[in-house]
PDB file of N, CA and C in Angstrom:
ATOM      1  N   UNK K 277      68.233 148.461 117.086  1.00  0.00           N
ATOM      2  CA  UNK K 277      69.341 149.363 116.875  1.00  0.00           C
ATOM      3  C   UNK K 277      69.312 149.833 115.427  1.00  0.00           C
ATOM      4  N   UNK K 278      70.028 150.886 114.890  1.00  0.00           N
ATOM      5  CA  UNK K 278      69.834 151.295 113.849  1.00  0.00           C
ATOM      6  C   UNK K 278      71.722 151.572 113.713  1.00  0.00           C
ATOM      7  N   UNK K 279      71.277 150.942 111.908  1.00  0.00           N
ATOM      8  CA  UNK K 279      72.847 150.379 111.914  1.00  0.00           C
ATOM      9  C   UNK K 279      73.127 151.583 110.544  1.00  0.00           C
ATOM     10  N   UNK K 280      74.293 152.240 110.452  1.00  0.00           N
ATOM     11  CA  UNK K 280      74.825 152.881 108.789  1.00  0.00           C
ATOM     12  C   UNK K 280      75.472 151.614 107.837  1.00  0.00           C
ATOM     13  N   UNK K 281      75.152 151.411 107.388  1.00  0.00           N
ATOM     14  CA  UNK K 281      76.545 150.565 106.470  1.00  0.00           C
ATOM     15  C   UNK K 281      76.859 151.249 105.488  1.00  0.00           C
ATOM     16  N   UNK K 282      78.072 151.343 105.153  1.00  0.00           N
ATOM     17  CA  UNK K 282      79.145 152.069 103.943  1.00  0.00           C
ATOM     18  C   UNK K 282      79.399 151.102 103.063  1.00  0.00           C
ATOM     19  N   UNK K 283      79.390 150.862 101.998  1.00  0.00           N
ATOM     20  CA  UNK K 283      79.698 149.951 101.373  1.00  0.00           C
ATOM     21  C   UNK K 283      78.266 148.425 101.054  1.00  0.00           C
ATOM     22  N   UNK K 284      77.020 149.390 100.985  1.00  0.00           N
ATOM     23  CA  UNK K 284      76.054 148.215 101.500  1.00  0.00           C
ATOM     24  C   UNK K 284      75.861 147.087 100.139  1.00  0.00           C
ATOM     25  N   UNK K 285      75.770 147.517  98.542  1.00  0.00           N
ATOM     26  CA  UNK K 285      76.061 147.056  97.692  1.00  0.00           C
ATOM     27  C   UNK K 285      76.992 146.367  97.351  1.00  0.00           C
ATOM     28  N   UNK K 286      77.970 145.852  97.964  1.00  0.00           N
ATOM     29  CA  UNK K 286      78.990 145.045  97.745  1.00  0.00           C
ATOM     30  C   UNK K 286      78.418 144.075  98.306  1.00  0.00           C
ATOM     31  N   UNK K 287      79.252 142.849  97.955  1.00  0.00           N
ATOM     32  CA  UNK K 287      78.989 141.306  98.485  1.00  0.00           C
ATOM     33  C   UNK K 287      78.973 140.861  99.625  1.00  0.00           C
ATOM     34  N   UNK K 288      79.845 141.543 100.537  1.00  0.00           N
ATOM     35  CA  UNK K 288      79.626 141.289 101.869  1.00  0.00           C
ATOM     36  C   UNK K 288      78.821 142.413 102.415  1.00  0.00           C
ATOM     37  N   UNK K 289      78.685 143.957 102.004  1.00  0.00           N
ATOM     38  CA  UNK K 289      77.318 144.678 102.753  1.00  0.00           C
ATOM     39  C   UNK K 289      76.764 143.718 102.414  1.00  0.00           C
ATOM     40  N   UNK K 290      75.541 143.739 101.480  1.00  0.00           N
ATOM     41  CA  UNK K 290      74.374 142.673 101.036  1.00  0.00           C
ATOM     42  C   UNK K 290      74.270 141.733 102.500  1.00  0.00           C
ATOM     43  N   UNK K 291      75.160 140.808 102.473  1.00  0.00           N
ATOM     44  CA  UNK K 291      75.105 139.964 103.507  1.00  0.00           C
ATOM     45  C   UNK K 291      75.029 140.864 104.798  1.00  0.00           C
ATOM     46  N   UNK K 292      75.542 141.295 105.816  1.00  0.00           N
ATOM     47  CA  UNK K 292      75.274 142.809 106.737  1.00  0.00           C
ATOM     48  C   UNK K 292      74.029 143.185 106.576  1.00  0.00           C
ATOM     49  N   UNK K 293      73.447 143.835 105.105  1.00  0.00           N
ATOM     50  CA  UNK K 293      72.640 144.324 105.731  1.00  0.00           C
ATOM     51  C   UNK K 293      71.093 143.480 106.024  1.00  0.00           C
ATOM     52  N   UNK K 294      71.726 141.850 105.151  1.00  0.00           N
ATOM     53  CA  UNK K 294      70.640 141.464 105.332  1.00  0.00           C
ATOM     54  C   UNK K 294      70.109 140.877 106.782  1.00  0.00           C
ATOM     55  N   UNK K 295      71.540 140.291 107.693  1.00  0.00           N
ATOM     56  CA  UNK K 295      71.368 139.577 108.371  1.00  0.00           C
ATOM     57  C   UNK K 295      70.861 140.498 109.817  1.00  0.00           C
ATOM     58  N   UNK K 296      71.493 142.174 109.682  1.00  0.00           N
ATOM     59  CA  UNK K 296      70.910 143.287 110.674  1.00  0.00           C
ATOM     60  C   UNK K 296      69.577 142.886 110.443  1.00  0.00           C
ATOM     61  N   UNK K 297      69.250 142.978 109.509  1.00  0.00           N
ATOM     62  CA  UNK K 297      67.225 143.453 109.271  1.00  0.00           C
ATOM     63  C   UNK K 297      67.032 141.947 109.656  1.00  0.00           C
ATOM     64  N   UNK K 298      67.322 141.071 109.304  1.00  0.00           N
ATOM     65  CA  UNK K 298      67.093 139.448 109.916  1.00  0.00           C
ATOM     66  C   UNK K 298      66.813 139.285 111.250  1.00  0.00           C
ATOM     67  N   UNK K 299      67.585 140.269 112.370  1.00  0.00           N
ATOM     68  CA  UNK K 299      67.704 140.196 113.661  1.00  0.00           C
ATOM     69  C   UNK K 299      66.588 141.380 114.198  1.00  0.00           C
ATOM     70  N   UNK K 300      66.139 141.943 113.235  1.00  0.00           N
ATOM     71  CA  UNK K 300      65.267 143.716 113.685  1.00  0.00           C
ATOM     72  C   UNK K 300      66.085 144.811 113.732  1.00  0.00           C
ATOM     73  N   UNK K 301      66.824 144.894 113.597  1.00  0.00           N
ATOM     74  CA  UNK K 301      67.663 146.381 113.867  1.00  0.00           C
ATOM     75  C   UNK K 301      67.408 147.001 112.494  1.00  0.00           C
ATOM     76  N   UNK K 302      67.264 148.193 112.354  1.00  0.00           N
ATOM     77  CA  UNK K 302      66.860 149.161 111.309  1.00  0.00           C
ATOM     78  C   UNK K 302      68.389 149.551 110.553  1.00  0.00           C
ATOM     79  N   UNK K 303      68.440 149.482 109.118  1.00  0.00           N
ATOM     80  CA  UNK K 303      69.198 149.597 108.565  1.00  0.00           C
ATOM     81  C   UNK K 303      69.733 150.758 107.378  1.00  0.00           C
ATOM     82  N   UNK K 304      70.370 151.646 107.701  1.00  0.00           N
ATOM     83  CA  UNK K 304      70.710 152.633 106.823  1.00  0.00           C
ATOM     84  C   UNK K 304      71.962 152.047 105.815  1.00  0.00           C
ATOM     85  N   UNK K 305      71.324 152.148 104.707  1.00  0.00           N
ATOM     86  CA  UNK K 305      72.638 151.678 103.491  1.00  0.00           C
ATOM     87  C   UNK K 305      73.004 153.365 103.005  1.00  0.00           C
ATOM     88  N   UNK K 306      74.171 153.230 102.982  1.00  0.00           N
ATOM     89  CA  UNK K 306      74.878 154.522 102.258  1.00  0.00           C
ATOM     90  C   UNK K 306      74.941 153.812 100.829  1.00  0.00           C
ATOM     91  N   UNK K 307      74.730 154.362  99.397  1.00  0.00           N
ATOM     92  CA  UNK K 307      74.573 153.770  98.671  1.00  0.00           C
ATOM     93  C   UNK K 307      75.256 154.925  97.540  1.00  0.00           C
ATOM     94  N   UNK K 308      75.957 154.876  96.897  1.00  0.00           N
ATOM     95  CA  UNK K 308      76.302 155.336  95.700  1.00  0.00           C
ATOM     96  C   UNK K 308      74.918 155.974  94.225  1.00  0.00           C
ATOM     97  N   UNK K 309      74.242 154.881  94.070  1.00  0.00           N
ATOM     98  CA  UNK K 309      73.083 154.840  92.988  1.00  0.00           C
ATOM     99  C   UNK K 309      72.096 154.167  93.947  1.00  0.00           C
ATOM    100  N   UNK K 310      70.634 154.318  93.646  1.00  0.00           N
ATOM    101  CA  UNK K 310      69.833 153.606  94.730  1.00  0.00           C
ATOM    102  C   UNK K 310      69.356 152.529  93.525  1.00  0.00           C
ATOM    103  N   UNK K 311      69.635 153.098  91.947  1.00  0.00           N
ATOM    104  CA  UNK K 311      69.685 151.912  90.791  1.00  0.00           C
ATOM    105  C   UNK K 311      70.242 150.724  91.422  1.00  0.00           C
ATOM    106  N   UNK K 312      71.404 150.779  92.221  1.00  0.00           N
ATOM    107  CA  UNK K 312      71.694 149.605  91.783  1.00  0.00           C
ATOM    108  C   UNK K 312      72.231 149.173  93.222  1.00  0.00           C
ATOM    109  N   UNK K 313      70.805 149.615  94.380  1.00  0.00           N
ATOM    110  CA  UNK K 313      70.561 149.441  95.369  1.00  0.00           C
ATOM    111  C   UNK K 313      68.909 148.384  95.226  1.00  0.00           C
ATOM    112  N   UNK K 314      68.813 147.530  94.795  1.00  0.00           N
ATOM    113  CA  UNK K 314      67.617 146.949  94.193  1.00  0.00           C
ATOM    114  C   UNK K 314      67.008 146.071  95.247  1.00  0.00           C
ATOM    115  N   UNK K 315      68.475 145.011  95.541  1.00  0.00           N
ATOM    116  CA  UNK K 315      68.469 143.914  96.460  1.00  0.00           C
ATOM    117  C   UNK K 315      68.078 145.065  97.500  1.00  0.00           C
ATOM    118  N   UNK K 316      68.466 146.271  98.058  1.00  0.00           N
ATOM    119  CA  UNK K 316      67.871 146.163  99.926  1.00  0.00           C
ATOM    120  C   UNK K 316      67.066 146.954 100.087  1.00  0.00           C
ATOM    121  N   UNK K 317      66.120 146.972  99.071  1.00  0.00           N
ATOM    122  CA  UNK K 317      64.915 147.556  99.176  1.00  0.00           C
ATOM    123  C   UNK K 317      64.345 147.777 100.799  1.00  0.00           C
ATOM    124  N   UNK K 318      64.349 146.525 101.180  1.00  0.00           N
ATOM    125  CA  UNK K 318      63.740 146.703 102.635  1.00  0.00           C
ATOM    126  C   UNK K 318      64.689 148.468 103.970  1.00  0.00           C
ATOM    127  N   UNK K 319      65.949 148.396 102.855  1.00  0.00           N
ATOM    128  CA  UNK K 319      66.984 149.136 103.878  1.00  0.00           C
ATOM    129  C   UNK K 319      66.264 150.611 103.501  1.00  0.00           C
ATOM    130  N   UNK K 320      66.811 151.385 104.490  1.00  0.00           N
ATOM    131  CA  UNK K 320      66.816 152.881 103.874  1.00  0.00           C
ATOM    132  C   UNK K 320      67.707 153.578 103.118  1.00  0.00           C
ATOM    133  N   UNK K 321      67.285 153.466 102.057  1.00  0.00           N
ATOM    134  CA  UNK K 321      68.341 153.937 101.372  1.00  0.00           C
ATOM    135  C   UNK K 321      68.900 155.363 101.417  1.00  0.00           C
ATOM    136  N   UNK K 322      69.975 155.416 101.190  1.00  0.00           N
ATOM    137  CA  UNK K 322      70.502 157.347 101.815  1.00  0.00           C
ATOM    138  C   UNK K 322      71.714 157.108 100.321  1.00  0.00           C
ATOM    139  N   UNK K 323      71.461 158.058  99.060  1.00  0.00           N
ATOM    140  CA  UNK K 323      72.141 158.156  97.789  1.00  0.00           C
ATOM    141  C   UNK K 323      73.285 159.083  98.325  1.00  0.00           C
ATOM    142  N   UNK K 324      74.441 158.947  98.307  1.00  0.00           N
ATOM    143  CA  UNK K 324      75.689 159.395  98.479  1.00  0.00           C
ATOM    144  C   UNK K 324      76.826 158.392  98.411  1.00  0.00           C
ATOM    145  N   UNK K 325      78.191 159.055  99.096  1.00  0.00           N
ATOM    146  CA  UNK K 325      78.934 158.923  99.497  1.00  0.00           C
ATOM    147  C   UNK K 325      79.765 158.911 100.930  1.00  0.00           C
ATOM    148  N   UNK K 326      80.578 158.219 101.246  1.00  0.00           N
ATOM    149  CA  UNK K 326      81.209 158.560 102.813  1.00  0.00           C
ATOM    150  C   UNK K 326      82.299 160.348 103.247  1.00  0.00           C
ATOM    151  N   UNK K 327      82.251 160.885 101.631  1.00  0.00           N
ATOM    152  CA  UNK K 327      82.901 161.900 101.733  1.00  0.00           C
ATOM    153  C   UNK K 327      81.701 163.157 102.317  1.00  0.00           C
ATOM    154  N   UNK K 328      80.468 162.958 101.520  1.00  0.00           N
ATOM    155  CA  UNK K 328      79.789 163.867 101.151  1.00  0.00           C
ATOM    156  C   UNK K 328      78.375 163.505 102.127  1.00  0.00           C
ATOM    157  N   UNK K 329      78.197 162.503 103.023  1.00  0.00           N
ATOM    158  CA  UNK K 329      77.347 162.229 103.899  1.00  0.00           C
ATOM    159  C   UNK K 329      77.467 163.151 105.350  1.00  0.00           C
ATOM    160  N   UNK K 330      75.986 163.312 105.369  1.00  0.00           N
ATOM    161  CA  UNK K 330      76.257 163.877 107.090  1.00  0.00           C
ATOM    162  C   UNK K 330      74.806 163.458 108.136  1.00  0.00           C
ATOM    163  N   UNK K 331      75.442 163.169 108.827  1.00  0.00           N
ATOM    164  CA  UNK K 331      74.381 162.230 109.746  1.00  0.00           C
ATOM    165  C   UNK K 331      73.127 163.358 110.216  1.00  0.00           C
ATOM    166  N   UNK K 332      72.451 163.080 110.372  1.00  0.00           N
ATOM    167  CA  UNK K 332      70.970 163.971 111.190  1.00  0.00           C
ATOM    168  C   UNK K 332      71.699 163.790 112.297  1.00  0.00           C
ATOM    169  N   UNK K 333      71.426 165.051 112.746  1.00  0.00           N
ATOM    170  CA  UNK K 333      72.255 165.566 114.456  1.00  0.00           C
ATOM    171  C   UNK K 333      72.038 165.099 115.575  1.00  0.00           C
ATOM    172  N   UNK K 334      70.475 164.542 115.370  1.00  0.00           N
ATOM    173  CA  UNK K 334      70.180 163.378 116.542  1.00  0.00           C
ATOM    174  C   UNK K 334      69.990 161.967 116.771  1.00  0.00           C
ATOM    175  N   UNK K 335      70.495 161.035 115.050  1.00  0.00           N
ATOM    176  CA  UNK K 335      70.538 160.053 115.063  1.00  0.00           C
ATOM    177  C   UNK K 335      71.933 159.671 115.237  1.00  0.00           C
ATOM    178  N   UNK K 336      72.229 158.081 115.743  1.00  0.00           N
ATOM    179  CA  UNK K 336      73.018 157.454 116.763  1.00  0.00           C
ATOM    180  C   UNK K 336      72.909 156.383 115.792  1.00  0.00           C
ATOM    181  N   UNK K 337      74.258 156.139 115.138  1.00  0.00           N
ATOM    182  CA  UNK K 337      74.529 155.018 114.002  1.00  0.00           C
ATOM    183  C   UNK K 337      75.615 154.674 114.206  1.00  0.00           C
ATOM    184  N   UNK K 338      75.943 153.034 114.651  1.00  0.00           N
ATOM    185  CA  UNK K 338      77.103 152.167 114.893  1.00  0.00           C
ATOM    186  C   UNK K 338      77.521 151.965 113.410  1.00  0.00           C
ATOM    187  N   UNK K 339      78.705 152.747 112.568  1.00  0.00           N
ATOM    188  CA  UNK K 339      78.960 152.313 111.554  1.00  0.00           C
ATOM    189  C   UNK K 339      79.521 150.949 111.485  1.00  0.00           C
ATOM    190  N   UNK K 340      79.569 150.511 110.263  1.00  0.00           N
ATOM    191  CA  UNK K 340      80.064 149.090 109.563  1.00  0.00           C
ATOM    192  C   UNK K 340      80.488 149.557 108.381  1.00  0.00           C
ATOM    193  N   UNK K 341      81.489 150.011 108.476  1.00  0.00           N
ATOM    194  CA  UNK K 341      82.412 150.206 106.822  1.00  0.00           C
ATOM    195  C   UNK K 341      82.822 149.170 105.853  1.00  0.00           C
ATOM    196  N   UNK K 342      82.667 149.002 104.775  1.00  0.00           N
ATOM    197  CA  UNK K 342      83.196 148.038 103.764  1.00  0.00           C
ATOM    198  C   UNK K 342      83.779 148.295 102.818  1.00  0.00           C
ATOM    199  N   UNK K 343      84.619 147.697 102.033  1.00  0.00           N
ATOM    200  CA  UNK K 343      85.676 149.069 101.366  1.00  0.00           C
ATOM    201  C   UNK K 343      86.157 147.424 100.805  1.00  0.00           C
ATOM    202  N   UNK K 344      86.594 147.726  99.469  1.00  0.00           N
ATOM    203  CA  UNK K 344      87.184 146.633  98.541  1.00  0.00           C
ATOM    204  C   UNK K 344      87.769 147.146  97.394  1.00  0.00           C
ATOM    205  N   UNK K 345      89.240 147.246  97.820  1.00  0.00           N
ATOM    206  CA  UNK K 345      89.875 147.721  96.186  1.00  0.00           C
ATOM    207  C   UNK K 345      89.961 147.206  94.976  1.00  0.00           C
ATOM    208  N   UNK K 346      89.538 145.426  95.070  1.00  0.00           N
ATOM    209  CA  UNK K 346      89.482 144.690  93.663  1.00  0.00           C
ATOM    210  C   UNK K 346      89.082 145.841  92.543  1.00  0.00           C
ATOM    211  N   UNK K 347      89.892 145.158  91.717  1.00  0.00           N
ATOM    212  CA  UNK K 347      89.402 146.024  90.376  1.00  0.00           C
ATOM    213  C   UNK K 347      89.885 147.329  90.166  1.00  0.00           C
ATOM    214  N   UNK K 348      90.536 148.134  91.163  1.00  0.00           N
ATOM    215  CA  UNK K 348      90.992 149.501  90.968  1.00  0.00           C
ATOM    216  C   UNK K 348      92.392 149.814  90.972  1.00  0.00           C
ATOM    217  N   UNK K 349      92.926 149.731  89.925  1.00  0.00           N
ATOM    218  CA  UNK K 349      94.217 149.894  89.471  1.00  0.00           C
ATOM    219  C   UNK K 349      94.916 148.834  89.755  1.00  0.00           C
ATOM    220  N   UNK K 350      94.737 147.738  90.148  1.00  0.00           N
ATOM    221  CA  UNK K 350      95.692 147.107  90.392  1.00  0.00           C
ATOM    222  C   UNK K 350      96.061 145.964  88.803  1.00  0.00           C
TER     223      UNK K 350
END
């Protein structure tokens, strides 16, 4: 299966996307910087955002969103 993850650089993507590719399923990281996309080398990396992303018209991706406000204004 071929998985999107949003949020793949955070502490729990990382874990996601490692344990997808652990099992075989092909892994798309949405990634902000691919700098500091280092750890999922193995993933495909795709440089954006969830605002500004748009899927290829014939691929079929079960998202996994991750989202963590620590640190932002609070």
């Amino acid at each position: 299966m071929r998985i999107l993850v949003l949020g793949a650089t955070g502490a729990t993507g990382r874990l996601i996307v490692g344990r997808a590719m652990a099992k075989g399923h092909s892994v798309v990281a949405l990634v902000r910087s691919k700098n500091k996309a280092v750890t999922l080398a193995s993933a495909e990396l795709v440089e954006g955002d969830a605002r500004t992303y748009r899927r290829d018209g014939d691929a079929q991706y079960p998202p996994v969103h991750l989202h963590n406000r620590r640190g932002r204004g609070r």
